[in-house]
mmCIF file of C-alpha atoms in Angstrom:
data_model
loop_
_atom_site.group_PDB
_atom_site.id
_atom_site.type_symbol
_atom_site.label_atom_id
_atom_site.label_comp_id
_atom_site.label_asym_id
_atom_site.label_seq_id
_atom_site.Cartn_x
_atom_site.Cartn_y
_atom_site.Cartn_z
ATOM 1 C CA UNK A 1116 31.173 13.821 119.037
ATOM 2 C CA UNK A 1117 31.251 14.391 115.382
ATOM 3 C CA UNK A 1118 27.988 13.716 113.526
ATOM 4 C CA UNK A 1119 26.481 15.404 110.315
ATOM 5 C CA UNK A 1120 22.889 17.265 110.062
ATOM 6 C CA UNK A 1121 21.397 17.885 106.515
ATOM 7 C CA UNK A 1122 19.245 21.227 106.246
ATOM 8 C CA UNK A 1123 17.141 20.832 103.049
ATOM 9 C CA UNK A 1124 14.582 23.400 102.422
ATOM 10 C CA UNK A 1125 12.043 23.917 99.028
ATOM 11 C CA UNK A 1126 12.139 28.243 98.823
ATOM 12 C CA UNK A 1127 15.001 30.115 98.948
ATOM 13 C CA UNK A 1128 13.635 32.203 101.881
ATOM 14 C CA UNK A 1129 13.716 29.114 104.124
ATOM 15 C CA UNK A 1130 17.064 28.144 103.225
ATOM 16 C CA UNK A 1131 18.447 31.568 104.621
ATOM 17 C CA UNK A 1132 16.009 31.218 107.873
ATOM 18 C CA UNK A 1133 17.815 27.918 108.591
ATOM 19 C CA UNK A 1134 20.775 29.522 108.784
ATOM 20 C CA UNK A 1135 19.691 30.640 112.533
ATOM 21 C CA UNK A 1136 19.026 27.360 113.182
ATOM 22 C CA UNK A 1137 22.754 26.364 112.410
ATOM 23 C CA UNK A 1138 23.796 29.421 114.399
ATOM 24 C CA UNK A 1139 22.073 27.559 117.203
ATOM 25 C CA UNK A 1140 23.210 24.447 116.813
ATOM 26 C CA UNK A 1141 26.680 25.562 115.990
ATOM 27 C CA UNK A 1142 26.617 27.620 119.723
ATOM 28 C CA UNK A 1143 26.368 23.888 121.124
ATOM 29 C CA UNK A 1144 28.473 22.457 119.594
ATOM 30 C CA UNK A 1145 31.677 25.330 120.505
ATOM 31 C CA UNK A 1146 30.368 25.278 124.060
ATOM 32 C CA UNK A 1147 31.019 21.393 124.690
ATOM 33 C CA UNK A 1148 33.712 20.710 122.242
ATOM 34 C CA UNK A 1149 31.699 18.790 119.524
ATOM 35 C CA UNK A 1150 32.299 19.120 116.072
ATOM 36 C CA UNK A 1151 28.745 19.265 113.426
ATOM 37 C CA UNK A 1152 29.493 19.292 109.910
ATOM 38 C CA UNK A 1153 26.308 21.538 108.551
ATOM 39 C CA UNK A 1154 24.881 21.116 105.046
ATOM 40 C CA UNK A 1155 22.038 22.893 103.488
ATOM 41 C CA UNK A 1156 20.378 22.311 99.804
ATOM 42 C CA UNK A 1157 17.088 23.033 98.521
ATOM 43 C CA UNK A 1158 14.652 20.508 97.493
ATOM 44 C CA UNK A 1159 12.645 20.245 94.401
ATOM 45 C CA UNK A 1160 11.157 17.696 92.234
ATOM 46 C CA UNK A 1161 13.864 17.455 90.519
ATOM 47 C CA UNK A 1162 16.561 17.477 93.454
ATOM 48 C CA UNK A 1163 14.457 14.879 95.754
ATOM 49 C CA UNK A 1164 16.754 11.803 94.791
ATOM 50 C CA UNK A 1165 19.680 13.445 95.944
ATOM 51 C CA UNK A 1166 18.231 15.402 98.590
ATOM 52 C CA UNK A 1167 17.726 11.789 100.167
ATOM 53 C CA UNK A 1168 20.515 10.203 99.366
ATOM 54 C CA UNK A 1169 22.121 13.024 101.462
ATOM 55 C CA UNK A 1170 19.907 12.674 104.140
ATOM 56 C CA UNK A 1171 20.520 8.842 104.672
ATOM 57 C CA UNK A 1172 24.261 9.880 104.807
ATOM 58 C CA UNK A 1173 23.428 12.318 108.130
ATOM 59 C CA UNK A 1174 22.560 11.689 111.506
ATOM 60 C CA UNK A 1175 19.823 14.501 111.793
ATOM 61 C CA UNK A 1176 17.926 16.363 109.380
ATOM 62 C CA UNK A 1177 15.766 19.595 109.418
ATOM 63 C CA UNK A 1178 13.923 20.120 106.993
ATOM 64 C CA UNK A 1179 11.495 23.350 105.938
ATOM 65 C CA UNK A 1180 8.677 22.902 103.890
ATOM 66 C CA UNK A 1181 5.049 22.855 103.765
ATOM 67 C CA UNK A 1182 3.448 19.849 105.683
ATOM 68 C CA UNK A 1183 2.115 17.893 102.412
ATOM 69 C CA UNK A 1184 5.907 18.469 101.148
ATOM 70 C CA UNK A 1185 7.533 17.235 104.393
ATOM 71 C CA UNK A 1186 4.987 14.546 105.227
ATOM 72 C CA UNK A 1187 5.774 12.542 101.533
ATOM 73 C CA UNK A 1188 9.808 13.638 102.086
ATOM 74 C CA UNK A 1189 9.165 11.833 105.401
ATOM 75 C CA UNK A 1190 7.682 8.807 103.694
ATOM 76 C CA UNK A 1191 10.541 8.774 101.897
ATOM 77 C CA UNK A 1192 13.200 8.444 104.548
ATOM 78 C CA UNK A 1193 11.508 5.532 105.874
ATOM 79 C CA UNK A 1194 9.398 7.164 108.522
ATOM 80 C CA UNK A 1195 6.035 5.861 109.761
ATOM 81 C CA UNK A 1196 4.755 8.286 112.445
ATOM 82 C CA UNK A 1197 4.623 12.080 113.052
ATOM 83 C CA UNK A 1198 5.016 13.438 116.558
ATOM 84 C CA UNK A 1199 4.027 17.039 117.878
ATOM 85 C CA UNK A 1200 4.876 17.363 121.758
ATOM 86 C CA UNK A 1201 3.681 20.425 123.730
ATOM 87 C CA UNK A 1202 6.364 21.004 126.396
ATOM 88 C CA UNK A 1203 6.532 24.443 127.067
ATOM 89 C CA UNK A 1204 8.024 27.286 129.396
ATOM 90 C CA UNK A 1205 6.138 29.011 131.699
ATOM 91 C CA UNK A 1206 6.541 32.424 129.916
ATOM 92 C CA UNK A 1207 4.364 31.327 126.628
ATOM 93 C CA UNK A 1208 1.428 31.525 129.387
ATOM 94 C CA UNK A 1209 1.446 35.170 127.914
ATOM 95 C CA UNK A 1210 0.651 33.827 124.254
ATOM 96 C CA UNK A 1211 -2.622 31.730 125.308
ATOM 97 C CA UNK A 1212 -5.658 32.922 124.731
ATOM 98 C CA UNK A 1213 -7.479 31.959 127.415
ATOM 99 C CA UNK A 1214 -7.827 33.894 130.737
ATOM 100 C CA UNK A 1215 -6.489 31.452 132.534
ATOM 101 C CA UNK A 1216 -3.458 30.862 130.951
ATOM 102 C CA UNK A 1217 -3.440 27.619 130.071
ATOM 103 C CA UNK A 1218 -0.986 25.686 127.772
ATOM 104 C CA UNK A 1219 -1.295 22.694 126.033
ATOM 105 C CA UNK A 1220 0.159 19.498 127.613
ATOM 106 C CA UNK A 1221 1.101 16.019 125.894
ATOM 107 C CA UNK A 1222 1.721 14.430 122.573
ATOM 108 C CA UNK A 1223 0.018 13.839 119.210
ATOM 109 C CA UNK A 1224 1.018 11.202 117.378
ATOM 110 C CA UNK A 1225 -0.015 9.855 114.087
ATOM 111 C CA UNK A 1226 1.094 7.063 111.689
ATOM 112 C CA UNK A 1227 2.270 7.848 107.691
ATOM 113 C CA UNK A 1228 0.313 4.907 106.378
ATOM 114 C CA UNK A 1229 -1.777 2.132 107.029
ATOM 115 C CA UNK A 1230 0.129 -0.765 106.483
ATOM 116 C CA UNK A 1231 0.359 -3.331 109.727
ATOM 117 C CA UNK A 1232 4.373 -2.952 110.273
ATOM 118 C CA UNK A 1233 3.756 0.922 110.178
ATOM 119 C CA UNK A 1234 0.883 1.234 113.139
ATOM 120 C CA UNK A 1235 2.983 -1.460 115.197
ATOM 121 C CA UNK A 1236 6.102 0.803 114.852
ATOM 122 C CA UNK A 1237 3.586 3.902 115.153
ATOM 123 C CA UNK A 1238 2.038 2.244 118.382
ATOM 124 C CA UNK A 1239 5.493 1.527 119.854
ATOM 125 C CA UNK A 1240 6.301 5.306 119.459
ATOM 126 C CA UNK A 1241 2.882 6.716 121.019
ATOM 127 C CA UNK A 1242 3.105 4.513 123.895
ATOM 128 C CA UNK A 1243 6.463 5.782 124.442
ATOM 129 C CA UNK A 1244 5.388 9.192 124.449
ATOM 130 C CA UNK A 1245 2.847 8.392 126.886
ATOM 131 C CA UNK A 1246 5.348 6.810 129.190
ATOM 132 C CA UNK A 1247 8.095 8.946 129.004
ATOM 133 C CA UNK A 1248 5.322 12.188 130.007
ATOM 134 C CA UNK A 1249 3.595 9.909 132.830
ATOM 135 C CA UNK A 1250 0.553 10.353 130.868
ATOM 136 C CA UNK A 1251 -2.312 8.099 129.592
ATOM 137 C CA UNK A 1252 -2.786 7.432 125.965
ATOM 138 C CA UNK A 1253 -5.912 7.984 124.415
ATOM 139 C CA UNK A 1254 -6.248 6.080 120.957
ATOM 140 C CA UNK A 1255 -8.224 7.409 118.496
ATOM 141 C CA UNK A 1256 -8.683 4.716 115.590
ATOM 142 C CA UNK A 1257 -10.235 4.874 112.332
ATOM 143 C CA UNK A 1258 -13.913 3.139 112.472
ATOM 144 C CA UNK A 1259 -12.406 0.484 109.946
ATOM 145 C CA UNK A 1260 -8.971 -0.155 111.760
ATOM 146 C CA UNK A 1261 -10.389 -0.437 115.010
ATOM 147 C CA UNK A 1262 -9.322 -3.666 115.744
ATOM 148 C CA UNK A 1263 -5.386 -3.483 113.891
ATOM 149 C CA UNK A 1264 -5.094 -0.463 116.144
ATOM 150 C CA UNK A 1265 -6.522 -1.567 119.368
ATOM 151 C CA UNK A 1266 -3.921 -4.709 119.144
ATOM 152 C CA UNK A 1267 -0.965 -2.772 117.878
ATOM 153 C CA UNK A 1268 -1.034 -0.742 120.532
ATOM 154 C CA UNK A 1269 -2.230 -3.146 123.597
ATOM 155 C CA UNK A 1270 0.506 -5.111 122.460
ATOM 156 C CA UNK A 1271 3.366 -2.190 122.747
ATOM 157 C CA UNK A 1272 1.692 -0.903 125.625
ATOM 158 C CA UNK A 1273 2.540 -4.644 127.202
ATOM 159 C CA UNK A 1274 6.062 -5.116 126.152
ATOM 160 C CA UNK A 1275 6.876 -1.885 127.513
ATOM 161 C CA UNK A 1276 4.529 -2.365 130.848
ATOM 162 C CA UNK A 1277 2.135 0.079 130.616
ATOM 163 C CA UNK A 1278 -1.567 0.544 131.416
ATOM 164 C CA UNK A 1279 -3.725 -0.415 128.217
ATOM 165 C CA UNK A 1280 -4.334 2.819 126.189
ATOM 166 C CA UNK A 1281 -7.910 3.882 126.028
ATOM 167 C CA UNK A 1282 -9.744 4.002 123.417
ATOM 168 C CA UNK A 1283 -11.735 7.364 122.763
ATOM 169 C CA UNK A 1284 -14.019 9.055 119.859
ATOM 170 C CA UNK A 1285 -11.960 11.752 118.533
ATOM 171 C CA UNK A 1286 -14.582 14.091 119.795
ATOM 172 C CA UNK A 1287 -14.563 13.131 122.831
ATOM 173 C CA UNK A 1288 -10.825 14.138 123.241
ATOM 174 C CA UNK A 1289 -11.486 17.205 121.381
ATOM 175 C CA UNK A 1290 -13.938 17.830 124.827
ATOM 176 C CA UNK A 1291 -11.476 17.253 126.813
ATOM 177 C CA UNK A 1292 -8.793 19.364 125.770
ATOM 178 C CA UNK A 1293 -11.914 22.315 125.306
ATOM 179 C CA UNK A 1294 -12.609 21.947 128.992
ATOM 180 C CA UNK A 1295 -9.163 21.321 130.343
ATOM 181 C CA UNK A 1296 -6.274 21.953 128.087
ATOM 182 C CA UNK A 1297 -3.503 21.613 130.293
ATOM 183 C CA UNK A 1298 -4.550 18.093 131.131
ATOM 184 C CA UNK A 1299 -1.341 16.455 129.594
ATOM 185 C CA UNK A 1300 -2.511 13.410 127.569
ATOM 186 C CA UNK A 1301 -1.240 11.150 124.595
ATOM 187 C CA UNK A 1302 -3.286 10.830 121.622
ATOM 188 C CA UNK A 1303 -2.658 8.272 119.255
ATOM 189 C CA UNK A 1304 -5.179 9.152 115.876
ATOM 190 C CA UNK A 1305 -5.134 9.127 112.120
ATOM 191 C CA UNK A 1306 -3.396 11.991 110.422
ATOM 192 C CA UNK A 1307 -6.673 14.300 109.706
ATOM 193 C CA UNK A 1308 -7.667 14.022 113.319
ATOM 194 C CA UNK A 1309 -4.298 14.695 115.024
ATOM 195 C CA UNK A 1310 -3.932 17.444 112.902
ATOM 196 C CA UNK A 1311 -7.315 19.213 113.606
ATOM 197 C CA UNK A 1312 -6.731 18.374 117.388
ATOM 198 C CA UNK A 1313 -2.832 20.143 117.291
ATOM 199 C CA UNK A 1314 -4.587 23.026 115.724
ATOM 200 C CA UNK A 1315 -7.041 23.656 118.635
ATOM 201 C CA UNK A 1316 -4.066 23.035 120.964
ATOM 202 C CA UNK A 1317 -2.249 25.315 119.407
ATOM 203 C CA UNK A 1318 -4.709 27.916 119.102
ATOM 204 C CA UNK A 1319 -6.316 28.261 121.871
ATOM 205 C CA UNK A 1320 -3.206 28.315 123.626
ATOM 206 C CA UNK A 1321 -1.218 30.658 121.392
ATOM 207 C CA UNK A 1322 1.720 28.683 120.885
ATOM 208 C CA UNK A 1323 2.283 27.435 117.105
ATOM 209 C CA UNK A 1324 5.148 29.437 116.866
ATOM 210 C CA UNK A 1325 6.623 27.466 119.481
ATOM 211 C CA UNK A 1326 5.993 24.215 117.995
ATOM 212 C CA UNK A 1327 7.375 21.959 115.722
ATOM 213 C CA UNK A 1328 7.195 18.401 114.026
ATOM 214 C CA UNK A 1329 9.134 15.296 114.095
ATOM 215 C CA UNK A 1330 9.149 12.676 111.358
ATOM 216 C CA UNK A 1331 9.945 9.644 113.427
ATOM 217 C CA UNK A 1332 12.048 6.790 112.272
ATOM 218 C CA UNK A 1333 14.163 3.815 113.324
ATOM 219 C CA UNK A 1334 17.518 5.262 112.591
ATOM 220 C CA UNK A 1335 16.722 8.882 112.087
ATOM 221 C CA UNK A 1336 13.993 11.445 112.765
ATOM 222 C CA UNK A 1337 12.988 13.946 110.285
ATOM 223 C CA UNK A 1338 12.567 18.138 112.180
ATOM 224 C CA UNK A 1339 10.163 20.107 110.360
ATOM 225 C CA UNK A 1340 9.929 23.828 111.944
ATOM 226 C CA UNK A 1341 6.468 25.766 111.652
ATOM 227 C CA UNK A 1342 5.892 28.852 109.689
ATOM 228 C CA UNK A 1343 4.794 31.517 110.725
ATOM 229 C CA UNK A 1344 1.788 32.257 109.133
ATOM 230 C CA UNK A 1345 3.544 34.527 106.494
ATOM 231 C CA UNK A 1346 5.977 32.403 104.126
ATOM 232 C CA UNK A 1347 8.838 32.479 106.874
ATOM 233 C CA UNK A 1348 10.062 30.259 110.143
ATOM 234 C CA UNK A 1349 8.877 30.870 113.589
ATOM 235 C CA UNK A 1350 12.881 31.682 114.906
ATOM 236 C CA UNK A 1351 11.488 30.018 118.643
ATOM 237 C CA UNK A 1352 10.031 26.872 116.568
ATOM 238 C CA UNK A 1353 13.598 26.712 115.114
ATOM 239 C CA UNK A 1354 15.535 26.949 118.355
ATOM 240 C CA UNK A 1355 13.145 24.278 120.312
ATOM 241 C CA UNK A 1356 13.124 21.899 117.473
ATOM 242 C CA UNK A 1357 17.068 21.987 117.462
ATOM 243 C CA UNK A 1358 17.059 21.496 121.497
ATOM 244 C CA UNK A 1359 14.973 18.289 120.410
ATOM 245 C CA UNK A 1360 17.461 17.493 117.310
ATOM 246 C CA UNK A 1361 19.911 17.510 120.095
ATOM 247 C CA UNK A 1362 18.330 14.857 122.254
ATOM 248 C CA UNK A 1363 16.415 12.824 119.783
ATOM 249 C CA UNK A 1364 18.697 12.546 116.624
ATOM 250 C CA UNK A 1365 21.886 12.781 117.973
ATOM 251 C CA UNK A 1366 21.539 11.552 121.496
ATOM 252 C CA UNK A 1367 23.095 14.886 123.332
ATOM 253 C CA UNK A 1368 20.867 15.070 126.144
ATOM 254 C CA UNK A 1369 22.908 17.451 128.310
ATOM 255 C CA UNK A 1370 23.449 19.908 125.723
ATOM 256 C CA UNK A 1371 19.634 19.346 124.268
ATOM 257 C CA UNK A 1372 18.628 20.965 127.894
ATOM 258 C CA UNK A 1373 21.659 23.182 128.112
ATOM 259 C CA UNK A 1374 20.064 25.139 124.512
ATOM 260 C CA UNK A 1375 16.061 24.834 125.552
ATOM 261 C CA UNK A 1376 16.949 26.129 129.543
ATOM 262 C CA UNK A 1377 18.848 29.109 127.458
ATOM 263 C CA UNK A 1378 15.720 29.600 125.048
ATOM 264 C CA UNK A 1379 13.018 29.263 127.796
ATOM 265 C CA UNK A 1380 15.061 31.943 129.765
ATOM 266 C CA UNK A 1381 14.999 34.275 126.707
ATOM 267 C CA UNK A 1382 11.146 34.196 126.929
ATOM 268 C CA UNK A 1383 10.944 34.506 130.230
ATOM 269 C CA UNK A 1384 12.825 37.917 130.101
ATOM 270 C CA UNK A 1385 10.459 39.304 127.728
ATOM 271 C CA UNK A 1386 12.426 38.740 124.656
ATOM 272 C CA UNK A 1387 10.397 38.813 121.522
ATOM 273 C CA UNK A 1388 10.514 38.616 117.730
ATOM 274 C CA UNK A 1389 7.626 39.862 115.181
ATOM 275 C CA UNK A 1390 5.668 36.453 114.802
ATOM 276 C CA UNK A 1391 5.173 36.662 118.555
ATOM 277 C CA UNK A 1392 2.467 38.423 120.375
ATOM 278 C CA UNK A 1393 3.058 41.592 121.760
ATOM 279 C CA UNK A 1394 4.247 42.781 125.241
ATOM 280 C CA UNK A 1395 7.659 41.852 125.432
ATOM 281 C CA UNK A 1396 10.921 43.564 123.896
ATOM 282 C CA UNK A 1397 10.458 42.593 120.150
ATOM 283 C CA UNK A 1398 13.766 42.637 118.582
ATOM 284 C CA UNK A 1399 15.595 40.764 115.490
ATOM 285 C CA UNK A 1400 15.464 36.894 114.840
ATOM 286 C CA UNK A 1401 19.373 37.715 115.161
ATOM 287 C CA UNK A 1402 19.492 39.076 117.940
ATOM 288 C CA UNK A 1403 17.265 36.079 119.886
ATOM 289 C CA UNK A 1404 20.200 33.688 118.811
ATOM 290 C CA UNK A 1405 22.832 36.070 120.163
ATOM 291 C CA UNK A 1406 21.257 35.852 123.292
ATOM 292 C CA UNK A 1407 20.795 32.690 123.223
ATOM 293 C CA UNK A 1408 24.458 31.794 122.457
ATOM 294 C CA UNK A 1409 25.008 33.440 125.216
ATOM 295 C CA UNK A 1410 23.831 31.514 127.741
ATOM 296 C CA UNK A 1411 24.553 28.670 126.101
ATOM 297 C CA UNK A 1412 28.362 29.659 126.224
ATOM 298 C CA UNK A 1413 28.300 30.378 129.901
ATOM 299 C CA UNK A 1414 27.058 26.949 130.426
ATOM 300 C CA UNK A 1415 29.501 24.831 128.048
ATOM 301 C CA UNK A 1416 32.235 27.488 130.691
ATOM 302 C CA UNK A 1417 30.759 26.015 133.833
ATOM 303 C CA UNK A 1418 30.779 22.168 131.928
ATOM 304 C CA UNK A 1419 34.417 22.665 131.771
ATOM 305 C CA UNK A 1420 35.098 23.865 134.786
ATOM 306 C CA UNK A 1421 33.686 21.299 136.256
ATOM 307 C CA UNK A 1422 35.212 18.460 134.771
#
C-alpha cells in the first residue's frame, strides 16, 4: 500500500527523536513491499493552520508534544476521545514495582468535550475497547452527566451486543486497580479522572515509558508518544505506538504484529535504553531500532517466501 503519515512535533529535540520512529516504520514498510511517504514539521502557534491542513491530507499522524498541546491539536483534527491501552509483554514485569509483578491490564478512555454527538461517538469507542479485550466496562460519569452518559453508552453497548457497562465511583475503580492491577478492565471517565487513574497504572506498574496515547477519530487517529520524564521520547513508547499506527491508522494488521512481536522480543532479551530501569543491557535508542529492524526484516523474508 502507499499511504502518507505526518510527524509534527513543537521542540526541535522531538523532531529529531521522531526520526527513530520513521526508522521503525520505514523497517515495515521495506520488509512487506509498502511504500510510506514520511513528513515531519514542527508546530507552533503560528504553524498550527498548516500543520492541520497537512494532517487532514495523511492517513496517520504522530505527533510529540505535551498533553495540553496534543489534547487541543486533537480537538482540532476532529477527535472526540483519548484512548490509553495497557497491552504489554511479559518482560516489562521487571519494570513494576510491585513484588508481584503485576502489569496493568485494559483501557482508559475519555471524551474531548461534552457535547452529546461527542460522548455517543466517545461511548461507541469505549465499548469497543471493552469488547475487543473481553473485558467489562466500568463507566465513570461526571455527577452532572450521569444520565447523557449512562444512555450514550447503554445504547452503544446494545447496537454492538454487549453486556450494559457498569456504572462505578471513580474511587471505587481506583480500589480496584490498588488491590488487583492486572484485572483487565475498561474505564470509560472524564478526562481528570482517566488521567489520575493511567497515572497509578502506570506507576505502580513501571511502565509509562511503554505507553502511549491515541487521539481517536472517525477517519484518522491522532499518536502521541510519552516523554520520558526529561524533555525527550521514551524510544519503546515510540516503537509500540507505531505497531498501533500500523493497525489502527492504516489498517496493516499483519505487519502492526510483525513490529510489536520484534519489540516485545527486544525486551525480553534484556535490551535496554537509559529511560528504562536497570538490569538489562542498556545501550543506544539507535541501536534498539537496529535490532528491531532486524527481526522485522527476517519476518517480511519468511512473508515472501511464503507467498
Amino acid at each position: 500500500m502507499r499511504a502518507k503519515v505526518m510527524f509534527l512535533a513543537d521542540r526541535a529535540r522531538f523532531r529529531e527523536e521522531l526520526r527513530l520512529f520513521q526508522q521503525a516504520l520505514g523497517a515495515v514498510a521495506v520488509a512487506f513491499g509498502h511504500s510510506l511517504v514520511m513528513r515531519e514539521a514542527g508546530l507552533s502557534d503560528e504553524s498550527e493552520e498548516t500543520a492541520v491542513a497537512q494532517a487532514f491530507e495523511s492517513e496517520a499522524v504522530v505527533l510529540a508534544a505535551g498533553q495540553e498541546r496534543a489534547s487541543a491539536f486533537a480537538r482540532r483534527l476532529g477527535c472526540f476521545a483519548g484512548l490509553r491501552t495497557y497491552d504489554f509483554p511479559e518482560a516489562a514485569q521487571a519494570f513494576s514495582r510491585l513484588k508481584s509483578g503485576e502489569l496493568p491490564g485494559g483501557a482508559v478512555v475519555w471524551p474531548l468535550s461534552g457535547l452529546d454527538v461527542q460522548l455517543n461517538k466517545a461511548a461507541v469507542s469505549a465499548v469497543a475497547q471493552a469488547a475487543q479485550g473481553g473485558e467489562p466496562l466500568a463507566l465513570c460519569p461526571p455527577a452532572e452527566q450521569e444520565s447523557v452518559w449512562k444512555s450514550a453508552a447503554s445504547r452503544a453497548a446494545m447496537y454492538a451486543a454487549q453486556p450494559a457497562p457498569s456504572v462505578r465511583a471513580m474511587e471505587d475503580v481506583f480500589t480496584d486497580r490498588l488491590t488487583a492491577l492486572s484485572r483487565r478492565q475498561a474505564v470509560w471517565a472524564p478526562h481528570q479522572g482517566a488521567l489520575l487513574l493511567d497515572r497509578l497504572l502506570c506507576h505502580l506498574g513501571g511502565c509509562a515509558p511503554l505507553a502511549y496515547t491515541v487521539y481517536l477519530a472517525e477517519d484518522r487517529c491522532l499518536h502521541v508518544p510519552e516523554t520520558d520524564g526529561r524533555s525527550a521520547l521514551s524510544l519503546f513508547s515510540m516503537l509500540y505506538a507505531a505497531a498501533d499506527l500500523l493497525k489502527r491508522s492504516l489498517r496493516l494488521e499483519r505487519e502492526a504484529d510483525c513490529l510489536k512481536t520484534a519489540v516485545d522480543n527486544v525486551l525480553a532479551s534484556g535490551w535496554r535504553t537509559a529511560e528504562l530501569p536497570e538490569g538489562g543491557k542498556t545501550v543506544p535508542a539507535e541501536e534498539i531500532v537496529r535490532l528491531v529492524g532486524e527481526q522485522v526484516a527476517l519476518a517480511g523474508e519468511l512473508f515472501d517466501r511464503l507467498r
